[in-house]
Amino acid sequence: MKKKRILGIVTAMLMVIALALTGCGQQDEQNAEATGSGDGNGSSVSEPSYEPEKAGENAEDVGDNESSGEINNEKPAQDADGNYIYLITVDGVQTEIKTCVNVRDYITSDTPYDHVDYKQMLADLGWEAMPAGYGAAKFTRNDGSYTLIGGTRTGDEYDLSSGESRLYEQGVTCYESNNESVKFSSLTVSARSVSSDPYLIGKSDTYVSFEQIVAYAYLLDYYRNNVNPAFETGIGTVCVP
């Protein structure tokens, strides 16, 4: 009788120990889970998820330029003032040119050559179209002074399959209200070889290069507020290849 009583006590003690061990195991699992998803203070914190950035995902927003640090004339970037940034060659040196308009907005795809609408560009920038020819423009300021931009060319053909070169010049002259020259007599932007990248001015057979289009847009923008030469060359002539 005494042995059965002792055996019962031992059995009860073993059961208590077993239950205690089971409880510790469950608590350890709960602690392990809390360690993986908590902040150490009992609050639940989810793990951050990261996705790799896609190359060029935001390039469209900045004209494919800012992200690479390079200037893309096809999709020009804009600076903080909203000016479009281009890279052209002036007097044999690559030069960054800024204009307040995107020249691509004035180019129309066509056959055999694309067209550029100089008349619409000059009108958008507040210039008066002159009857002298495509791209000829006049801008009159509040004080009566004005600037004239005109163009001259050599030859009438534009069959460029032979790789011909032709001289086309865009000339700029500033005048006082009494028609006397202001600051300088003339600034000329000329191109001698544009056969690899021709654009016809309007519906004419006069063609220019893309770099000349950028230069023309720059001149229209610059001479609305200035009478000093846009390019300091010493001789008043800027060559654009």
Coordinates of C-alpha atoms in Angstrom, one line a residue:
M1 CA 0.0 0.0 0.0
K2 CA 2.8 2.3 0.9
K3 CA 4.6 1.3 -2.4
K4 CA 1.6 2.2 -4.5
R5 CA 1.3 5.6 -2.8
I6 CA 4.9 6.4 -3.5
L7 CA 4.5 5.2 -7.1
G8 CA 1.5 7.5 -7.6
I9 CA 3.5 10.5 -6.3
V10 CA 6.4 9.8 -8.6
T11 CA 4.1 9.4 -11.6
A12 CA 2.4 12.7 -10.8
M13 CA 5.8 14.4 -10.5
L14 CA 6.8 13.0 -13.9
M15 CA 3.7 14.3 -15.5
V16 CA 4.3 17.8 -14.1
I17 CA 7.8 17.8 -15.4
A18 CA 6.6 16.7 -18.9
L19 CA 4.1 19.5 -19.0
A20 CA 6.7 22.0 -18.0
L21 CA 9.0 20.8 -20.7
T22 CA 6.2 21.0 -23.3
G23 CA 5.4 24.6 -22.3
C24 CA 9.1 25.7 -22.6
G25 CA 9.2 24.2 -26.1
Q26 CA 6.2 26.2 -27.2
Q27 CA 7.6 29.4 -25.6
D28 CA 10.9 28.9 -27.3
E29 CA 9.1 28.7 -30.7
Q30 CA 7.1 31.8 -29.9
N31 CA 10.3 33.6 -28.9
A32 CA 12.0 32.5 -32.1
E33 CA 9.1 33.8 -34.2
A34 CA 9.1 37.1 -32.3
T35 CA 12.8 37.5 -32.8
G36 CA 12.4 37.1 -36.6
S37 CA 9.5 39.7 -36.9
G38 CA 9.8 42.0 -34.0
D39 CA 11.8 45.0 -32.9
G40 CA 12.9 43.5 -29.6
N41 CA 10.2 45.3 -27.6
G42 CA 7.3 43.0 -28.5
S43 CA 6.0 45.1 -31.4
S44 CA 5.7 43.6 -34.8
V45 CA 8.0 44.9 -37.5
S46 CA 7.8 43.6 -41.1
E47 CA 11.0 43.0 -43.1
P48 CA 11.6 45.7 -45.8
S49 CA 11.3 44.5 -49.4
Y50 CA 13.6 45.8 -52.1
E51 CA 13.2 45.6 -55.9
P52 CA 16.1 46.3 -58.2
E53 CA 15.8 49.5 -60.2
K54 CA 15.2 48.9 -63.9
A55 CA 17.8 50.5 -66.1
G56 CA 16.5 53.6 -67.8
E57 CA 13.1 53.3 -66.1
N58 CA 13.1 57.1 -65.4
A59 CA 15.2 58.1 -68.3
E60 CA 12.2 59.4 -70.3
D61 CA 11.4 62.0 -67.6
V62 CA 14.7 63.7 -68.2
G63 CA 15.2 63.3 -71.9
D64 CA 17.5 60.3 -71.5
N65 CA 20.3 62.7 -70.6
E66 CA 20.5 63.5 -66.9
S67 CA 20.8 59.8 -65.9
S68 CA 23.8 59.2 -68.1
G69 CA 25.3 62.7 -67.9
E70 CA 25.4 62.8 -71.7
I71 CA 23.5 65.2 -74.0
N72 CA 21.0 63.5 -76.4
N73 CA 20.0 65.7 -79.3
E74 CA 17.1 63.3 -80.1
K75 CA 15.5 63.8 -76.7
P76 CA 17.0 66.9 -75.3
A77 CA 17.0 67.4 -71.5
Q78 CA 16.0 70.7 -69.9
D79 CA 17.8 72.8 -67.4
A80 CA 16.3 74.4 -64.3
D81 CA 15.0 77.3 -66.4
G82 CA 13.3 75.0 -68.9
N83 CA 15.8 75.5 -71.7
Y84 CA 16.5 72.6 -74.0
I85 CA 20.2 71.5 -74.1
Y86 CA 21.9 70.5 -77.3
L87 CA 25.5 69.6 -78.3
I88 CA 26.7 71.0 -81.6
T89 CA 30.0 71.8 -83.2
V90 CA 30.8 75.5 -83.6
D91 CA 34.1 76.5 -85.2
G92 CA 35.3 73.0 -84.9
V93 CA 34.6 72.7 -81.2
Q94 CA 31.8 70.8 -79.6
T95 CA 29.6 73.4 -77.8
E96 CA 26.6 73.1 -75.5
I97 CA 23.8 75.3 -76.9
K98 CA 20.5 76.0 -75.0
T99 CA 17.3 77.1 -76.6
C100 CA 13.9 77.9 -75.1
V101 CA 12.2 75.7 -77.7
N102 CA 12.5 72.0 -78.6
V103 CA 13.6 72.1 -82.2
R104 CA 12.2 68.6 -82.7
D105 CA 8.7 70.1 -82.4
Y106 CA 9.3 71.9 -85.7
I107 CA 10.7 69.0 -87.7
T108 CA 8.4 66.9 -89.9
S109 CA 9.3 63.5 -91.3
D110 CA 9.0 63.4 -95.1
T111 CA 10.4 61.9 -98.3
P112 CA 13.0 62.3 -99.7
Y113 CA 14.0 64.7 -96.8
D114 CA 12.6 65.9 -93.5
H115 CA 11.3 69.4 -93.3
V116 CA 11.9 72.1 -90.6
D117 CA 9.3 74.8 -90.1
Y118 CA 11.3 78.0 -89.6
K119 CA 8.3 80.2 -90.0
Q120 CA 6.4 78.6 -87.2
M121 CA 9.4 78.7 -85.0
L122 CA 10.0 82.4 -85.5
A123 CA 6.3 83.2 -85.0
D124 CA 6.3 81.3 -81.7
L125 CA 9.2 83.3 -80.5
G126 CA 7.6 86.7 -81.4
W127 CA 9.4 87.5 -84.6
E128 CA 8.0 88.9 -87.8
A129 CA 8.4 86.8 -91.0
M130 CA 10.1 88.7 -93.8
P131 CA 9.4 88.2 -97.5
A132 CA 13.1 87.8 -98.3
G133 CA 13.0 84.0 -98.0
Y134 CA 12.5 81.0 -95.7
G135 CA 13.8 81.8 -92.2
A136 CA 14.1 85.5 -92.8
A137 CA 12.8 87.3 -89.7
K138 CA 12.7 90.6 -87.9
F139 CA 12.4 91.4 -84.2
T140 CA 11.6 94.9 -83.0
R141 CA 12.2 95.8 -79.4
N142 CA 10.3 98.4 -77.3
D143 CA 13.1 101.0 -77.8
G144 CA 12.7 100.8 -81.6
S145 CA 15.9 98.9 -82.2
Y146 CA 15.6 95.7 -84.2
T147 CA 17.4 92.6 -85.5
L148 CA 17.3 91.0 -88.9
I149 CA 18.0 87.3 -89.6
G150 CA 18.3 86.2 -93.2
G151 CA 19.8 83.3 -95.2
T152 CA 21.7 82.9 -98.4
R153 CA 22.6 79.8 -100.3
T154 CA 24.6 78.5 -103.3
G155 CA 22.9 76.3 -105.9
D156 CA 19.3 75.2 -106.4
E157 CA 19.6 71.4 -106.4
Y158 CA 19.1 69.2 -103.4
D159 CA 19.8 65.7 -104.8
L160 CA 22.2 64.8 -102.1
S161 CA 22.9 61.2 -103.2
S162 CA 26.2 62.4 -104.6
G163 CA 27.2 63.7 -101.2
E164 CA 27.4 67.3 -102.4
S165 CA 28.4 70.1 -100.2
R166 CA 26.8 73.5 -100.3
L167 CA 27.2 76.7 -98.5
Y168 CA 24.2 78.1 -96.6
E169 CA 24.6 81.1 -94.3
Q170 CA 22.3 82.6 -91.7
G171 CA 23.2 86.2 -91.2
V172 CA 22.3 88.4 -88.2
T173 CA 22.4 92.2 -88.2
C174 CA 21.3 94.6 -85.4
Y175 CA 20.1 98.1 -86.0
E176 CA 19.1 101.2 -84.0
S177 CA 15.7 102.7 -84.6
N178 CA 17.4 105.1 -87.1
N179 CA 18.7 102.2 -89.1
E180 CA 22.3 102.7 -87.9
S181 CA 24.1 99.5 -87.0
V182 CA 24.2 98.6 -83.4
K183 CA 27.3 97.1 -81.7
F184 CA 28.2 95.0 -84.8
S185 CA 27.4 94.9 -88.5
S186 CA 26.8 91.2 -89.0
L187 CA 27.2 87.8 -87.5
T188 CA 27.1 84.8 -89.9
V189 CA 26.5 81.2 -89.1
S190 CA 27.5 79.1 -92.1
A191 CA 27.5 75.4 -93.0
R192 CA 29.4 74.0 -95.9
S193 CA 28.6 70.3 -95.7
V194 CA 25.2 69.1 -94.6
S195 CA 24.6 66.3 -97.0
S196 CA 24.7 63.6 -94.3
D197 CA 21.9 65.3 -92.3
P198 CA 19.7 67.4 -94.6
Y199 CA 16.4 69.2 -93.6
L200 CA 14.5 71.2 -96.1
I201 CA 13.3 74.6 -94.9
G202 CA 9.5 74.6 -95.2
K203 CA 8.6 73.5 -98.7
S204 CA 11.7 75.1 -100.3
D205 CA 14.7 73.3 -101.8
T206 CA 17.0 75.0 -99.3
Y207 CA 18.4 72.5 -96.9
V208 CA 20.2 72.9 -93.6
S209 CA 21.8 70.6 -91.0
F210 CA 20.3 69.8 -87.6
E211 CA 23.1 71.8 -86.0
Q212 CA 22.1 74.8 -88.1
I213 CA 18.5 74.4 -86.9
V214 CA 19.7 74.5 -83.3
A215 CA 21.8 77.6 -84.1
Y216 CA 18.8 79.3 -85.7
A217 CA 16.6 78.6 -82.7
Y218 CA 19.3 79.9 -80.4
L219 CA 19.7 83.1 -82.5
L220 CA 15.9 83.7 -82.4
D221 CA 15.9 83.3 -78.6
Y222 CA 19.1 85.3 -77.9
Y223 CA 18.3 88.4 -80.0
R224 CA 15.0 89.1 -78.5
N225 CA 16.9 90.6 -75.5
N226 CA 20.4 91.2 -76.8
V227 CA 22.3 93.2 -79.4
N228 CA 25.8 91.9 -78.7
P229 CA 27.2 89.1 -80.9
A230 CA 25.9 85.8 -79.8
F231 CA 29.3 84.1 -80.5
E232 CA 32.5 85.9 -79.8
T233 CA 34.6 84.9 -82.7
G234 CA 36.5 88.1 -83.4
I235 CA 35.6 88.1 -87.1
G236 CA 31.8 87.8 -86.7
T237 CA 31.6 84.4 -88.5
V238 CA 30.7 81.1 -86.9
C239 CA 31.1 77.9 -88.9
V240 CA 28.8 74.9 -88.2
P241 CA 29.9 71.8 -90.1

